[in-house]
Amino acid sequence: MPDNSKSAIVQGIGRVKIQKFIKEKTYFTADVSKVSEKAVKKSVEIDTKITNLTEIFNQLIDLAPYLSEEQATTLSSIADPGKIADRAVSFLNINIGDKQNILEIIDVSTRIDSTIKLISKEIQRIELGQKIQSDVQDEISKSQREYYLREQLKAIQKELGDEDVGLEFQELAEKIKKAKMPKKVDKIANKELNRMKKIPSHSPEYTVSRTYLDWLIDLPWNDESNDNNDISNAQNILDEDHYGLVKVKDRILEHLAVRNLKKIRSKKNDILKSPILCFGGPPGTGKTSIGKSIAKAMGRKFVRISLGGVRDEAEIRGHRRTYIGALPGRIIASLKKAKTKNPIFMLDEIDKLGMDFRGDPSSALLEVLDPEQNFSFNDHYLEVDFDLSNIMFITTANQIDRIPGPLLDRMEVLDFTGYIIEEKVEISKKHLIPKQIKEHGLKKSEIKFSENGIKLLIDSYTREAGVRNLERQIANVCRKVAKDISAGSIKKSTISPLKVSEYLGPIIFHSEIAERCKKPGIAIGLAWTAFGGDILFIEASKMPGKGALKLTGKLGDVMKESAEAAFSYIRTNYKKLSLDKNFYKDIDLHIHVPAGAIPKDGPSAGITMITAMLSVLKNKKIKNNLGMTGEISLRGNVLPIGGLKEKATAAHRAGIKHIIAPFQNKKDLEEIPDRVLKDLKITFVKDVEEVIKLSL
Ligand code: ADP
C-alpha cells in the first residue's frame, strides 16, 4: 500500500473439514480433509431457488444500510448456485456461528434454502429495528415539538408584553406563603393559583382569578396590633381629645376595663361577649371622633363605614364570584384597609339601614355583631370564613328607635344629647379653634377669638345640637383671616362680634323668640327631629269668615287632625274658656307653622295649637319664653309625647326658660342633663286647663 503497509485478499476456493488443530504462535494450522462437493445438476428447482435468493437479497439491499447494489451485481455474475449462496451469506452482517452453519451444509439445495431463511431473518431483524427506531423517533419528535411550541409561546407572550407571567406566579406563591393564612384558606389560595396557571393571561377569567387571590393575600389573617391596656392612659387621651361628655367617657372606660379583665382572666377558647356600644345622638356631637380616640387609646386601627341607605345584603356580605365585577362586602373591604384583624370598627348610621327585595342587610349585620357567630364570618365573595371576633365594633345612630329591634338588643346605647352654649364655647376654645387655626396655616398669635365673638357664632350662625356647623363657621372665619393676612392687608385679627358679622355676613338665625312673641297668637312648640330637637312657632290669626279652619305650613295628616281636635275642644268648652257661644260664626281661623317648606308632622303640637288659637281669640299675649309639647284628647287630657330629652335640650339651646310637658313624661326627667335643668323649668300637666292657666 502507498504507506508501505501490506494488504492481502484471501479467497476461499473450496470446503475443507478440520481434522485437528496444530496450534502455532501467530496463526492456526490444522490437518484438513477436502470435502468433495458434487456439481449440482441444472434443474428448474435449483433455478427457482436461486431466483428467490437473489430477489430476497435485493430486498435486503434496500433495507440494510451496509449493503450496496455492487454486491447484487457480484452475486448475479456468479454461475455456480452453491457459490451464490456462499457469497450471499458472506455479505451478511450476522454472527460467525450462523455463517459457519451455512458453510457446513454440503448439499447445495439445502444450503440455498437455509441461506434464504437466514436472509429473511435478517430482513425481519432490520425491519423490527427500524420500527423500534421510528417509534422512538416519534416519541422524541413529539417532545421536541412540545418544547418548540412552548418556546414559541414564550416568544409570543414576550411580544405581547406579558413575559412576566411566570414571574407573577412565583411572586403570588410567595405572597400566599407570607400572608400566613389559616391552613384551609392557604389550601384554597394555592388551588386557585394552580387553576390560574392554566388560564391564558389575556382572558378575563385570569383577571377574576388574580383579583380573588389578591383579596385573599391582602387580608390581615394574622396581623394584629397590640392592645394598650392602660386605662389611665385611655382616660387621658379621651379627656385630651374631647371636652365634657363625662358620662360617655366614664362608660367607655368601664367598657375597656371590663374587656381587659375578661381577656386576661378568661380561658383561651372562651368567647368574649361584651355588649356592643352604640353612640346615639344628633350629628356633630362627637360620636365619630370619640371612636377615633378610643382607637388611639387602645393602640388599634380605626375604620368606619356608613350604613346610611344600605339596602342590599351584598353590601355587607359581598357578591358571589359568579357575578361579573363581584367584590367582597364592606366589612371585608374595610379590614383590608385596616391591615389588622382587630381594629375599632365603627358602623355609622345603623338607624338608616334599609331593607328591600335584595335582602335584609340587618340580618347580615346581626351575624357580624354576634360574638357567637362572628368568629366565622362568611363573605359571599371570599367563600372562606374570616374571624371577626377580635374586632371591637361601635355603632352610631341619630335615632335610637329606628334601629331594628334584634340589632338594638345586642347594643348598649350611650347618649350624646348635644351641647349647651357654655359647653360649645369651651369646645370651640379648646378644640375647634386651635384645630382650624392649624388647618388654615395660621399662627396662634395671628387670630384670637373673643368670648362674645364665639357666642355670636354659636347663637346666630348655627342652630344645632352638635358642633359641626360651628366648626364650619369657625373655618369660614379662619379662611377669611388667612386671606387678609396673605394679602398683607392685616397682620392679625381679633374676632369680636363685629368682626364675625363682617366676615360671615348677616345673621343667619335670629333669636326670634322675644321678637316674634310680642303679639298674641304665637305659641312656641317643641319638635323632635333627627338633628336633636328644635323649637317650632305656631301662629294663629283670625279674619272675618264663616267658622272655617285653615291650615298651612306643610303639615302632615296627624298635625292637621290635632289642629282640628284643638279647634273642636275650644268650641266644646267655650263656656269654660269664657268665649262667646258663637265666637266662631263670623270668623275664619288660620293656623300657620312657619318654615313652610319643611314638612312637619306628629301629634305633640296639640296643646301648642290650643294655646295659639285661644291667644288670638282672646287677644291675649302668651307668656314670654314659654315652650310646650303635648298631645290632646277631645276631652282635654294632655297625653304623653316622645323625645322629651331632645326637646328640652333644644328649648334650652333656644333660650326658653320654661316648658310645659305632659304629666306622664315625668319619668323622662332623669334623662335630661342637669346642665339643662339648671336653667330650664319644666311643668308637667295633666289637663289642657292647666296649660291655659300657665300660658295665658
Ligand atoms: P358625629 O360623629 O357625632 O356626627 P363628629 O365626631 O364628626 O360628630 O364631630 C364633629 C366635630 O366636632 C369633630 O371635629 C369633633 O372633633 C368635634 N367635637 C364634637 N364633640 C366634641 C367635644 N366634646 N370635644 C371636642 N370636639 C368635639
XYZ file of C-alpha atoms and ligand atoms in Angstrom:
723
model
C 0.000 0.000 0.000
C 1.230 3.612 -0.504
C 2.118 3.930 3.188
C 4.218 0.796 2.966
C 1.763 -1.404 4.816
C 0.685 -4.660 3.247
C -2.774 -5.769 2.283
C -3.819 -9.275 1.274
C -7.008 -10.556 -0.295
C -7.910 -14.088 0.566
C -10.458 -16.089 -1.331
C -11.964 -19.365 -0.278
C -11.967 -21.806 -3.128
C -13.301 -24.944 -1.579
C -14.574 -26.597 1.609
C -12.281 -28.482 3.914
C -13.002 -30.364 7.128
C -10.627 -29.726 10.013
C -9.371 -32.951 11.439
C -7.118 -31.493 14.073
C -5.679 -28.110 15.044
C -1.964 -27.828 15.224
C -1.507 -24.764 17.321
C 1.213 -22.325 16.376
C 2.269 -18.890 17.538
C 0.737 -16.304 15.176
C -1.827 -18.260 13.178
C -3.706 -21.537 13.231
C -2.622 -24.520 11.251
C -4.645 -27.688 11.025
C -4.853 -31.084 9.448
C -7.727 -30.953 6.980
C -9.510 -33.225 4.587
C -11.062 -31.904 1.406
C -14.820 -32.083 1.206
C -15.901 -33.171 -2.203
C -18.790 -31.098 -3.464
C -20.929 -32.738 -6.077
C -21.575 -30.478 -9.002
C -25.285 -29.620 -8.972
C -27.318 -30.575 -11.908
C -29.160 -27.805 -13.506
C -32.800 -28.144 -12.609
C -35.913 -25.984 -12.510
C -35.996 -26.392 -8.774
C -32.494 -25.015 -8.238
C -33.123 -22.218 -10.735
C -36.245 -21.130 -8.908
C -34.463 -21.256 -5.593
C -31.636 -19.096 -6.960
C -34.151 -16.599 -8.326
C -35.787 -16.473 -4.890
C -32.449 -15.992 -3.250
C -31.426 -13.114 -5.475
C -34.820 -11.500 -5.071
C -34.768 -11.666 -1.310
C -31.160 -10.500 -1.317
C -32.221 -7.480 -3.371
C -34.900 -6.777 -0.773
C -32.251 -6.882 1.892
C -30.094 -4.451 -0.036
C -32.949 -1.973 0.032
C -33.194 -2.250 3.799
C -29.673 -2.843 5.053
C -27.513 0.223 5.012
C -24.325 -1.893 4.966
C -25.119 -3.486 1.552
C -24.950 -1.843 -1.837
C -26.052 -2.585 -5.409
C -22.483 -3.682 -6.191
C -22.936 -6.756 -4.079
C -26.069 -7.659 -6.038
C -24.086 -7.343 -9.239
C -21.371 -9.535 -7.787
C -23.931 -12.189 -6.946
C -25.514 -12.139 -10.375
C -22.130 -12.663 -12.003
C -21.666 -15.991 -10.225
C -22.836 -19.077 -12.076
C -22.462 -21.836 -9.514
C -25.608 -21.989 -7.371
C -23.715 -23.218 -4.278
C -21.252 -20.346 -4.568
C -24.074 -17.838 -4.904
C -25.364 -18.958 -1.530
C -21.862 -18.913 -0.023
C -21.163 -15.419 -1.283
C -24.558 -14.079 -0.244
C -24.008 -15.308 3.317
C -20.528 -13.781 3.395
C -22.059 -10.320 2.702
C -24.436 -10.538 5.626
C -23.785 -8.782 8.862
C -24.656 -11.753 11.044
C -22.749 -13.699 13.633
C -19.999 -16.052 12.676
C -21.821 -19.083 14.081
C -24.650 -18.657 11.591
C -22.223 -18.230 8.743
C -20.342 -21.346 9.841
C -23.610 -23.296 9.848
C -24.167 -22.475 6.187
C -20.591 -23.327 5.377
C -21.084 -26.764 6.848
C -24.087 -27.583 4.688
C -22.737 -29.586 1.832
C -25.964 -30.175 -0.009
C -26.445 -27.180 -2.287
C -30.227 -27.215 -2.367
C -30.460 -27.278 1.450
C -27.742 -24.623 1.638
C -29.747 -22.305 -0.615
C -32.867 -22.851 1.482
C -31.023 -22.084 4.716
C -29.482 -19.019 3.154
C -32.911 -17.761 2.106
C -34.147 -18.319 5.667
C -31.158 -16.513 7.068
C -31.638 -13.566 4.775
C -35.311 -13.282 5.525
C -34.491 -13.417 9.245
C -32.016 -10.626 8.681
C -34.709 -8.642 6.835
C -37.084 -9.137 9.760
C -34.399 -8.058 12.206
C -33.701 -4.920 10.268
C -37.378 -4.155 9.818
C -38.059 -4.589 13.532
C -35.085 -2.433 14.344
C -36.398 0.213 12.036
C -39.860 0.096 13.589
C -38.459 0.441 17.085
C -36.308 3.226 15.927
C -39.140 5.052 14.254
C -41.279 4.651 17.383
C -38.508 6.096 19.456
C -38.113 8.789 16.873
C -41.822 9.586 17.117
C -41.567 9.874 20.853
C -38.588 12.131 20.604
C -40.056 14.320 17.930
C -43.268 14.732 19.950
C -41.419 16.069 22.962
C -39.284 18.122 20.700
C -42.416 19.557 19.164
C -43.789 20.485 22.570
C -40.556 22.086 23.512
C -40.562 24.013 20.330
C -44.169 25.137 20.774
C -43.515 26.210 24.294
C -40.565 28.263 23.193
C -42.774 29.805 20.559
C -45.453 30.621 23.154
C -42.847 32.302 25.286
C -41.764 34.363 22.333
C -45.386 35.345 21.643
C -46.008 36.268 25.270
C -42.865 38.310 25.253
C -44.038 40.055 22.139
C -47.394 40.773 23.820
C -45.659 42.178 26.840
C -46.605 39.524 29.377
C -43.358 37.743 29.677
C -43.539 38.223 33.443
C -46.357 35.715 33.752
C -44.059 33.088 35.154
C -42.553 35.594 37.486
C -46.030 36.657 38.537
C -46.905 33.128 39.599
C -43.740 32.884 41.580
C -44.470 36.162 43.306
C -48.029 35.111 44.066
C -46.871 31.848 45.572
C -44.500 33.751 47.811
C -47.158 36.227 48.805
C -49.550 33.415 49.690
C -46.887 31.960 51.917
C -46.247 35.304 53.573
C -49.935 36.034 54.177
C -49.995 33.470 56.981
C -53.486 32.317 56.106
C -55.231 29.614 58.090
C -54.489 26.171 56.654
C -57.858 25.828 54.982
C -57.584 29.177 53.264
C -53.988 28.575 52.266
C -55.074 25.410 50.516
C -57.793 27.244 48.634
C -55.402 30.005 47.636
C -52.883 27.548 46.249
C -55.601 25.689 44.405
C -56.716 28.934 42.829
C -53.130 29.713 41.880
C -52.794 26.390 40.123
C -56.052 26.978 38.311
C -54.849 30.385 37.277
C -51.663 28.978 35.767
C -53.775 27.140 33.261
C -55.763 30.178 32.162
C -54.301 32.278 29.330
C -53.223 35.591 30.774
C -55.285 37.653 28.381
C -58.590 36.011 29.248
C -60.977 37.834 31.585
C -61.064 34.800 33.832
C -57.415 35.291 34.559
C -58.128 38.712 35.988
C -61.040 37.372 38.046
C -58.784 34.732 39.466
C -55.994 37.182 40.099
C -58.295 39.658 41.853
C -59.598 36.917 44.103
C -56.090 35.843 45.039
C -55.118 39.424 45.719
C -58.020 39.746 48.130
C -57.018 36.589 49.949
C -53.422 37.745 50.137
C -54.199 41.263 51.303
C -56.481 40.358 54.186
C -54.979 40.616 57.657
C -55.407 36.945 58.566
C -52.904 37.142 61.320
C -51.793 40.740 61.670
C -52.973 42.463 64.773
C -51.956 45.492 66.746
C -51.063 45.059 70.398
C -53.644 46.466 72.752
C -52.642 49.190 75.110
C -54.495 48.147 78.247
C -53.578 51.141 80.333
C -56.899 52.615 81.449
C -55.454 55.822 82.841
C -53.716 56.404 79.536
C -57.055 55.876 77.814
C -58.680 58.365 80.161
C -56.021 60.947 79.386
C -56.464 60.549 75.662
C -60.255 60.769 75.843
C -60.057 63.881 78.032
C -57.458 65.483 75.826
C -59.460 65.000 72.659
C -62.906 65.869 73.956
C -64.403 68.390 76.255
C -67.259 67.295 78.513
C -69.112 64.065 77.663
C -68.274 62.897 81.172
C -70.837 60.111 81.373
C -69.949 58.804 77.953
C -66.260 58.745 78.700
C -66.847 57.001 82.032
C -68.912 54.330 80.377
C -66.297 53.831 77.671
C -63.545 53.437 80.239
C -65.639 50.903 82.152
C -66.206 49.037 78.943
C -62.495 48.952 78.177
C -61.641 47.900 81.718
C -64.093 45.013 81.631
C -62.764 43.898 78.273
C -59.219 43.892 79.616
C -60.061 41.945 82.730
C -62.077 39.402 80.836
C -59.315 38.956 78.328
C -56.705 38.363 80.993
C -58.832 36.048 83.095
C -60.765 34.050 80.553
C -59.643 30.735 79.175
C -58.232 30.507 75.719
C -61.309 29.377 73.852
C -63.896 31.405 75.727
C -65.951 33.691 73.588
C -65.638 37.219 74.926
C -69.162 38.518 74.965
C -69.233 42.199 75.668
C -72.097 44.413 74.596
C -71.567 46.500 71.526
C -71.523 50.193 72.236
C -73.950 52.311 70.290
C -73.383 56.045 70.298
C -76.765 57.659 69.869
C -77.342 61.325 69.256
C -77.626 64.145 66.737
C -74.892 64.818 64.175
C -71.771 66.685 65.195
C -71.840 65.662 68.828
C -68.508 63.884 68.670
C -69.552 60.271 68.150
C -67.106 59.537 65.381
C -64.306 61.462 66.929
C -64.709 59.684 70.292
C -64.497 56.431 68.342
C -61.205 57.570 66.861
C -59.960 58.488 70.311
C -60.802 55.036 71.628
C -58.748 53.557 68.812
C -55.903 55.890 69.676
C -56.135 54.988 73.358
C -56.114 51.259 72.694
C -53.441 51.478 70.028
C -55.743 49.985 67.430
C -56.509 50.971 63.884
C -59.787 52.754 63.198
C -62.135 52.020 60.312
C -65.565 53.324 59.649
C -68.340 52.533 57.238
C -71.580 54.346 56.851
C -74.658 52.167 56.684
C -76.905 55.046 55.667
C -79.005 53.912 52.731
C -77.553 50.413 52.621
C -80.384 48.236 51.351
C -78.576 45.348 49.832
C -77.317 42.476 51.893
C -74.476 42.124 49.407
C -73.039 45.442 50.556
C -72.329 43.827 53.894
C -71.596 40.320 52.719
C -70.283 40.742 49.182
C -71.454 39.321 45.862
C -70.857 35.757 44.830
C -67.929 35.413 42.487
C -70.135 34.182 39.700
C -71.318 37.771 39.210
C -69.284 39.870 36.852
C -67.402 42.516 38.771
C -68.176 40.867 42.110
C -66.348 42.197 45.148
C -66.326 41.451 48.861
C -68.697 43.308 51.155
C -67.819 46.417 53.097
C -66.788 44.582 56.235
C -64.074 42.625 54.467
C -63.083 45.613 52.329
C -62.578 47.730 55.440
C -60.461 45.048 57.057
C -58.193 45.048 54.057
C -57.810 48.778 54.527
C -57.237 48.414 58.270
C -54.452 45.879 57.661
C -55.061 44.454 61.127
C -57.643 41.945 62.258
C -58.505 43.799 65.444
C -59.380 47.389 64.534
C -62.025 49.562 66.132
C -64.789 49.209 63.598
C -67.392 51.950 63.524
C -70.702 51.195 61.861
C -72.175 54.618 61.270
C -75.864 55.423 60.948
C -77.092 51.984 61.833
C -80.560 53.516 62.199
C -80.617 54.311 58.484
C -80.307 50.744 57.289
C -82.811 49.986 54.580
C -84.366 46.768 53.522
C -85.816 45.625 50.213
C -86.025 42.759 47.777
C -82.263 42.460 47.641
C -82.197 41.005 51.102
C -82.067 42.308 54.598
C -78.729 43.857 55.491
C -79.642 43.949 59.156
C -79.660 40.175 59.368
C -76.180 40.094 57.851
C -75.125 42.699 60.395
C -76.537 40.601 63.176
C -74.122 37.897 62.201
C -71.292 40.394 62.109
C -72.043 41.686 65.581
C -72.881 38.421 67.277
C -69.875 37.023 69.147
C -71.368 33.547 68.922
C -71.173 33.677 65.142
C -68.704 36.265 64.059
C -65.577 34.172 64.516
C -66.516 32.575 61.225
C -67.995 35.351 59.141
C -68.610 34.169 55.627
C -68.337 36.714 52.880
C -70.035 35.575 49.671
C -67.117 36.662 47.566
C -64.334 35.168 49.638
C -66.207 31.939 50.287
C -63.909 31.302 53.196
C -64.516 32.225 56.811
C -62.908 35.253 58.370
C -62.652 35.695 62.105
C -64.225 38.998 63.171
C -64.166 38.240 66.871
C -61.085 40.353 67.540
C -62.723 43.493 66.236
C -64.269 45.983 68.620
C -67.460 47.177 66.979
C -69.012 50.524 67.777
C -72.213 51.681 66.142
C -73.669 55.150 65.855
C -77.220 56.290 65.296
C -79.153 59.523 65.202
C -82.448 57.970 66.203
C -82.243 55.018 68.526
C -85.859 53.972 67.990
C -85.207 53.442 64.290
C -82.606 50.726 64.918
C -84.010 47.304 64.023
C -85.013 45.555 67.259
C -82.771 42.499 67.102
C -79.756 44.734 66.460
C -80.628 47.135 69.254
C -80.869 44.125 71.504
C -77.158 43.482 71.200
C -76.124 47.049 71.849
C -75.713 49.334 74.775
C -76.716 52.873 73.938
C -74.598 55.798 75.106
C -76.335 59.131 74.860
C -74.793 62.037 73.010
C -77.546 64.599 73.596
C -75.805 67.661 72.299
C -74.189 70.615 73.942
C -75.439 73.742 75.651
C -73.949 77.072 74.702
C -71.382 77.165 77.527
C -70.092 73.756 76.513
C -69.898 74.823 72.911
C -67.831 77.839 73.917
C -65.399 75.565 75.755
C -65.258 73.073 72.884
C -64.551 75.924 70.489
C -61.782 77.333 72.612
C -60.098 74.080 73.445
C -60.573 72.076 70.270
C -62.297 73.569 67.272
C -60.468 76.893 67.079
C -56.930 75.521 67.610
C -57.676 72.810 65.053
C -58.970 75.233 62.427
C -56.145 77.708 63.047
C -53.700 74.932 62.326
C -55.584 73.714 59.311
C -55.577 77.151 57.746
C -51.859 77.637 58.166
C -52.307 80.435 60.680
C -50.297 81.134 63.813
C -51.925 81.419 67.224
C -50.666 84.972 67.501
C -52.419 85.986 64.328
C -56.002 85.235 65.257
C -57.838 85.482 68.519
C -61.500 84.761 69.091
C -63.194 86.845 71.762
C -65.678 85.080 74.014
C -68.547 87.200 72.714
C -67.449 86.540 69.171
C -67.667 82.815 69.788
C -71.073 83.195 71.424
C -72.382 85.122 68.465
C -71.105 82.432 66.141
C -72.910 79.801 68.168
C -76.113 81.742 68.656
C -76.681 83.470 65.396
C -74.803 81.491 62.773
C -75.598 77.954 63.848
C -78.599 76.148 65.204
C -77.718 72.598 66.080
C -77.255 70.199 68.919
C -73.722 69.319 67.907
C -70.828 71.457 66.806
C -70.361 70.517 63.195
C -71.686 73.744 61.676
C -69.959 75.712 64.360
C -66.679 74.151 63.271
C -67.535 75.064 59.679
C -68.248 78.683 60.606
C -65.014 78.899 62.578
C -63.277 77.539 59.487
C -65.000 80.250 57.425
C -63.666 82.954 59.716
C -60.167 81.435 59.677
C -60.219 81.341 55.886
C -61.148 84.999 55.618
C -58.435 85.968 58.083
C -55.898 83.818 56.229
C -56.837 85.577 53.018
C -56.396 89.035 54.532
C -53.100 88.106 56.103
C -51.643 86.657 52.950
C -52.868 89.671 51.009
C -50.926 91.759 53.500
C -53.872 93.933 54.453
C -53.702 92.919 58.135
C -51.129 91.385 60.459
C -53.517 89.826 62.966
C -57.178 89.787 63.783
C -59.289 89.611 66.903
C -62.640 88.049 66.229
C -65.130 90.220 68.040
C -68.890 90.034 67.372
C -68.433 92.905 64.908
C -65.748 91.011 63.024
C -67.917 87.911 62.957
C -70.712 89.725 61.170
C -68.180 91.454 58.926
C -66.717 88.116 57.881
C -69.834 85.993 57.790
C -72.417 88.494 56.633
C -75.907 88.971 58.063
C -77.014 86.824 60.963
C -78.497 83.546 59.797
C -80.584 82.564 62.813
C -82.310 85.303 64.683
C -83.126 84.739 68.248
C -86.715 85.200 67.273
C -88.435 84.299 70.442
C -88.739 87.721 72.040
C -89.231 89.360 68.669
C -91.971 87.126 67.403
C -93.882 86.545 70.554
C -94.679 90.217 71.002
C -98.154 89.771 69.530
C -100.991 87.456 70.549
C -101.497 84.252 68.613
C -97.951 82.931 68.505
C -97.052 79.923 70.605
C -93.773 78.008 70.799
C -93.913 74.271 70.316
C -91.139 71.775 70.719
C -90.403 69.376 67.914
C -88.245 66.371 67.722
C -86.008 65.888 64.699
C -83.125 63.703 63.708
C -80.886 66.642 64.451
C -81.822 66.536 68.073
C -84.986 68.569 68.516
C -85.933 72.097 67.676
C -88.389 74.777 68.565
C -91.365 75.478 66.357
C -93.584 78.545 66.140
C -97.300 78.038 65.731
C -99.145 81.126 64.561
C -102.870 81.636 64.677
C -104.805 84.504 63.209
C -108.496 85.266 62.814
C -110.266 87.029 59.998
C -113.847 87.655 59.017
C -115.346 84.451 57.679
C -117.688 81.578 58.368
C -116.114 79.495 61.074
C -113.601 77.651 58.862
C -110.216 76.378 59.976
C -107.374 76.868 57.546
C -104.046 75.108 57.984
C -100.796 75.898 56.200
C -97.078 75.202 56.593
C -96.788 71.726 55.039
C -98.467 69.949 57.901
C -98.838 66.198 57.924
C -102.168 64.470 58.476
C -101.571 63.859 62.145
C -100.776 67.501 62.728
C -103.843 68.637 60.783
C -106.039 66.369 62.823
C -104.586 67.612 66.027
C -105.376 71.198 64.894
C -108.980 70.151 64.263
C -109.129 68.457 67.648
C -107.850 71.646 69.238
C -110.494 73.726 67.479
C -113.230 71.287 68.488
C -112.052 71.348 72.080
C -112.304 75.147 72.131
C -115.771 75.100 70.581
C -116.969 72.449 73.004
C -115.593 74.226 76.046
C -116.435 77.813 75.028
C -118.120 78.403 78.346
C -115.221 77.292 80.493
C -112.912 79.329 78.327
C -115.218 82.343 78.683
C -115.810 82.704 74.980
C -118.996 83.740 73.267
C -121.179 80.805 72.167
C -120.990 81.796 68.540
C -117.461 83.119 68.676
C -116.501 81.238 65.523
C -119.557 82.010 63.389
C -118.287 85.036 61.559
C -114.553 84.412 61.649
C -112.148 82.036 59.961
C -109.160 80.770 61.931
C -105.862 80.341 60.147
C -103.085 78.239 61.668
C -99.674 78.518 60.107
C -96.452 76.839 61.095
C -93.598 78.832 59.554
C -90.538 77.420 57.847
C -93.297 76.468 55.468
C -91.101 74.450 53.150
C -90.174 71.873 55.762
C -92.731 69.074 56.204
C -93.878 68.702 59.794
C -95.863 66.003 61.409
C -96.579 64.435 64.744
C -99.265 64.727 67.396
C -97.287 66.560 70.024
C -98.251 70.088 68.948
C -101.828 69.696 70.298
C -101.539 71.897 73.358
C -99.495 74.458 71.438
C -102.281 74.757 68.862
C -104.933 75.288 71.513
C -102.806 77.920 73.175
C -102.146 79.762 69.908
C -105.829 79.697 68.960
C -107.021 80.888 72.347
C -104.391 83.574 72.382
C -105.656 85.061 69.156
C -109.305 84.541 70.019
C -108.950 86.276 73.353
C -106.378 88.711 72.032
C -104.081 87.839 74.884
C -100.295 87.511 74.612
C -98.702 84.229 75.585
C -96.155 84.292 78.421
C -92.587 85.074 77.410
C -90.014 82.338 76.998
C -92.529 79.579 77.336
C -92.396 76.427 75.231
C -94.749 73.486 75.292
C -95.306 69.986 73.982
C -98.175 67.539 74.452
C -100.868 65.696 72.607
C -104.507 66.404 73.429
C -107.629 64.334 73.604
C -111.028 65.803 72.791
C -111.808 65.707 76.496
C -108.870 67.979 77.189
C -106.429 65.455 78.594
C -102.774 66.055 77.851
C -101.236 62.864 76.501
C -97.574 61.835 76.629
C -95.082 62.507 73.853
C -91.689 61.150 72.779
C -88.222 62.664 72.818
C -88.633 64.941 75.823
C -84.902 64.950 76.391
C -84.132 66.254 72.902
C -86.965 68.765 73.065
C -85.894 70.115 76.419
C -82.314 70.425 75.243
C -83.432 72.244 72.113
C -85.620 74.607 74.157
C -82.727 75.307 76.432
C -80.479 75.984 73.459
C -83.017 78.453 72.100
C -83.069 80.324 75.388
C -86.516 79.216 76.551
C -86.821 79.331 80.305
C -89.949 77.312 80.983
C -91.589 74.394 79.262
C -94.878 72.607 79.725
C -94.902 68.844 79.187
C -97.386 66.001 79.751
C -97.515 64.572 83.250
C -96.848 61.080 82.023
C -93.485 62.184 80.689
C -92.260 62.940 84.195
C -90.359 59.677 84.114
C -88.113 61.088 81.349
C -86.906 63.818 83.658
C -83.906 61.842 84.784
C -82.649 61.557 81.214
C -82.400 65.303 80.874
C -78.916 66.568 81.618
C -78.536 68.592 84.820
C -76.918 71.457 82.960
C -80.182 71.867 81.041
C -82.412 71.564 84.088
C -80.333 74.205 85.829
C -81.746 76.896 83.534
C -84.995 75.332 82.429
C -88.161 74.926 84.446
C -90.390 72.050 83.415
C -94.020 71.904 84.493
C -95.819 68.616 83.988
C -99.559 68.903 83.315
C -102.478 66.503 83.034
C -105.064 68.732 81.550
C -105.451 71.496 78.954
C -106.877 73.857 81.583
C -103.558 73.811 83.394
C -101.809 74.684 80.143
C -104.072 77.644 79.595
C -103.551 78.841 83.125
C -99.790 78.679 82.734
C -99.596 80.250 79.302
C -102.222 82.954 79.057
P -70.727 62.811 64.824
O -69.955 61.604 64.501
O -71.428 62.736 66.142
O -71.645 63.268 63.757
P -68.155 64.082 64.812
O -67.477 63.100 65.700
O -67.871 64.026 63.383
O -69.721 64.014 65.050
O -67.866 65.524 65.380
C -67.828 66.673 64.595
C -66.715 67.565 65.031
O -66.944 68.091 66.313
C -65.392 66.852 65.109
O -64.391 67.657 64.575
C -65.186 66.648 66.595
O -63.830 66.613 66.922
C -65.858 67.857 67.179
N -66.374 67.587 68.521
C -67.593 67.106 68.826
N -67.741 66.976 70.167
C -66.598 67.385 70.718
C -66.135 67.516 72.070
N -66.898 67.159 73.119
N -64.905 67.976 72.273
C -64.136 68.335 71.225
N -64.501 68.260 69.946
C -65.720 67.793 69.674
